[in-house]
Amino acid sequence: MTETLPDTMPAVIFRGEGVLALEQHAVPVITEPDDIIIKVGAVGICGSDLHALHTPPTHPGLPGVIFGHEFCGEIVAAGPQARGLSVGDRVAVDQNPPCGRCGPCRDGHGNFCEPLFDNPHLDIPWPNTPGFFWDGGMARYVKVPSYYAYRVTADVPYEHLVLAEPLGCVLNGINKAGVVVGDRAVVLGGGPMGLLAVIALKHFGVEQVILVEPAVKRAEVAKQAGADLVLNPTEVDVREEVLAATGGRGATLVFEAVGSQLDTAVDVAADQARIVVIGINNSYRANLSAMTVTIKELRILGAFLMRYTMRESLDLIQSGKLPLDRVVSHVLPLSDIHKGISLAQAGEGLKIVFKP
């Protein structure tokens, strides 16, 4: 039975040039046979959201759309072709799903899906993501095609489910690099992505995980979440400390979760190490020595979006085995949008989540 929906709802609208406005907005309606409408249970702030709010923006976005791309909730209306989903189902949303039909998808590279990157709003290939280019989840209700949604169990908190996509991006990197017995890992950056990397690496059996993070609060959270050692790069020589902690060998696996620390990643890497870059920073240019990459025989791997890891991420979240409460630092009402954005911009929180 379809829920009777109101005509309007509060929604956070991206107005461009660093401006968000909480306004009344029309409630979405079913227009395509595979559409679903979700009552939003939670929506998170991502680093990409903060980049879109820079002046000038360092992440593309379309003024006038409802903000927020990390969201989950309950289906309240569904078109006749929303197969496998029903009104009342709780769902998590993959905001960048592959089509499954194009060449990259058929070759197993869904995070390079051609229709997904055929963004009509840009002159460059870029994911056509809700919350940036069409209405996202910072509202009471949101509409998406049904293939964006994954049914989830009723016992998982919504504030954990919004971590599915960032965790899935971390899993993409882990799947590319692999985890082997005896790995010694360094994670550069203790924000939400870095902390999820620490948690996932420990879960998959990496015995020694070292985090590099200058913020004291984030360092403490990382220790509680399982980091074996946390280094403050403003107080110590990171390379020397990593060598000391690893018996002079360096890290066999490095996660760069900042976007501006590739030089450090190379410095702390052991011979034949794998370096996974999941941080995004368009203005950063590395100064690393190609000779060092050669003589160390390093593998430097980029990991962008998820590569069929949404289901894997949700299974991990629903298992209850990950300390995800450590990642979510604030749960706020949508009316506190400006407070939450300020906390995130100041680095005073980890994952900031809103409940409309």
PDB file of C-alpha atoms in Angstrom, residues 34 52 89 93 95 108 116 133 156 159 175 181 188 237 260 272-273 275 290 315 322 330 333 342 344 346-347:
ATOM      1  CA  ASP A  34      10.753   1.600 -12.089  1.00  0.00           C
ATOM      2  CA  ALA A  52      31.250  21.302  -3.809  1.00  0.00           C
ATOM      3  CA  ASP A  89      11.208  -2.178   2.560  1.00  0.00           C
ATOM      4  CA  VAL A  93      21.209   3.425  -1.980  1.00  0.00           C
ATOM      5  CA  GLN A  95      24.233   6.549  -5.820  1.00  0.00           C
ATOM      6  CA  GLY A 108      33.784  -6.203 -14.930  1.00  0.00           C
ATOM      7  CA  LEU A 116      26.930   6.709 -15.573  1.00  0.00           C
ATOM      8  CA  PHE A 133      23.223  16.883 -10.541  1.00  0.00           C
ATOM      9  CA  VAL A 156      20.660  -1.898  11.312  1.00  0.00           C
ATOM     10  CA  GLU A 159      23.270   6.113  10.536  1.00  0.00           C
ATOM     11  CA  ASN A 175      40.105  -5.844  -3.296  1.00  0.00           C
ATOM     12  CA  VAL A 181      49.537 -12.700   5.758  1.00  0.00           C
ATOM     13  CA  LEU A 188      47.364   8.301   5.795  1.00  0.00           C
ATOM     14  CA  ASP A 237      59.237  12.066  11.456  1.00  0.00           C
ATOM     15  CA  SER A 260      47.697  15.075  -0.899  1.00  0.00           C
ATOM     16  CA  GLN A 272      57.231  -4.226  -3.423  1.00  0.00           C
ATOM     17  CA  ALA A 273      54.545  -2.458  -1.383  1.00  0.00           C
ATOM     18  CA  ILE A 275      49.873   1.887  -2.392  1.00  0.00           C
ATOM     19  CA  ALA A 290      60.107   7.816 -10.413  1.00  0.00           C
ATOM     20  CA  ASP A 315      26.848  -7.525   4.302  1.00  0.00           C
ATOM     21  CA  LEU A 322      32.545  -3.396  12.537  1.00  0.00           C
ATOM     22  CA  HIS A 330      27.228  13.456  15.081  1.00  0.00           C
ATOM     23  CA  PRO A 333      18.161  16.982  12.594  1.00  0.00           C
ATOM     24  CA  SER A 342      30.480  23.849   9.911  1.00  0.00           C
ATOM     25  CA  ALA A 344      32.635  18.971   9.036  1.00  0.00           C
ATOM     26  CA  ALA A 346      36.322  22.568  10.744  1.00  0.00           C
ATOM     27  CA  GLY A 347      37.334  18.911  11.050  1.00  0.00           C
TER      28      GLY A 347
END
